C-alpha angles and dihedrals in degrees: 000000000000120000126198113261117251117263110284095018094101091050093052093046090049089054090052089048090052089049093050092047093051093045091048093052091043090051091058090050089048091053089054093047092051092048091048091050091053091047094050094044090056097044136076086272091067097099092052091046095053094040091053092052091055097043111126116248123173097332096318131066120248093259091055092049088055096044098039102026111031092035089057085065089051091052090047088056091046090050091051090051092049094049094046095046094046095047103031113005147047092328096045096104132043091239090059094043097050104080099036090041093052090044092050091049092052090044091057102038101046098046090047090050092051092049093049091047089060095041105031094115095056114066092194095050091043089067087077094066093116096052096090093039094080130086123208105222095189094054094042094048088044089060091046090053089060089062095055117189093354087088116064116238090238090066090054089052090048092050092047092050092045092051092048090054088044090053090052089052091050091051091053091047092052092048095047104035110021103049118121127214109316125234101215097203094055091043091053089050090050090051090052092051090048089052089053090052091051089049090054089052093049090049088053095239105173101182109108096208097077091048093050094046092050088042091059090051090047090053092052093049093046089049089054093045098065094245108117108272095226090071087069087069092057093046091050091049093056090057096052109105115249095198131057089192132015094249097044110068091154096049112135089209092068116114093247094052092046093050094043094051091043092053098041099085093040092051095043098044105027117016101044096038090049090051090049093048092048096046108030093064107105126155111243094191108134093002111140140167091280090061092052090049095054112112100259100050091035090053091049094048092045092048095048100041104031102020097049096050093045094045100042098038096036095050090045091051091052092046094050094043090049091053094244094119143003132236113264111272115281092001126126128213088252091056091047089052089052090053089048088056091050088055085070088074097100101162112134103029093034092054090045094052090045090057090051094045098052132041092181109096090213092057090045089055090049089053091049092051091049094046093048093047095043094045092048094050093043093047095049092044093049092048091050094049092048092044092054097038115108110245115242119240115263093242116057119185117234097025113143116249111271101042093093090046090054091056093043089054093052 
């Protein structure tokens, strides 16, 4: 028997639906941008493409502005998503965090282990261990959107929550393992600006302008400090107030909701596609099977395609069998396996970590080849499994009250 959702639930689920819809559409645009980049990089336009990316512009070249500047906006958006979901969304309770959290952990540990197994004897190559540990939510949800109603809404929620936890893991990895030499003075200045942002939050300042102005200063100081500038976006996001009033945590008029919804279309349809177009372009001239089987790209492909499905699906299976979690509502094990395959699409964050891990352009190209190949195989395999999987009936006996409401809200 269906029960009315608690006050505020429908609003939160509608927000998640909006997020999934925007990410799905953005994923399709990202696919087109990546394909266009590969086409241009292997056409007579290739010299102009690469020259434009390295053209100087205000002290940085265009590629650095995209990777350090625009991607800071992407990380700001990711940080807003993480904060909202943890405090007031699908990750707000331990029961909701368990299955996507376990899946995200498996999806990071197993791919990294596979990569390191194939590159343990080369300290330089081993720096790329985190490349296959990331999931690209826009790409993965874009593939899910092609399947329409064949995929239950609960699986889309599961994938979105998994990817948000995965993004948090990637942010921590970047901060801990991919930080260059630190300039102490700039870092102290960044800490002071961050303290000012926290003070604004504690004083319940709800105007976005002061946060954004201090956020721009924070980005500049972090850029100068040697810590990757995109982390300034995450730090800024965590200081943006979630509530416009103490009793209204789900109020769409809160600063966080306003900023998140304002950024969503720009991130989905401009920032991420521009990053994909700027970084997916790799010349395939002379590239053969032997290049794909070298340790770095092989480790990336193995981590994304084999590691993700083993880690995500395997950890979920153990959690469900142990009684720690339940399958998403109306989803079968086959469908969950298909989603685990889609988690092997690591495009945006994987490419980004690869750029941080390796300064050598040849190794960066090897990462790109591995990410493109692994993501393509994982995406096609996941789509095929989900396409052939038999949809579950809408009513499943024994489901706890609330699962149907969750799907109705999406």
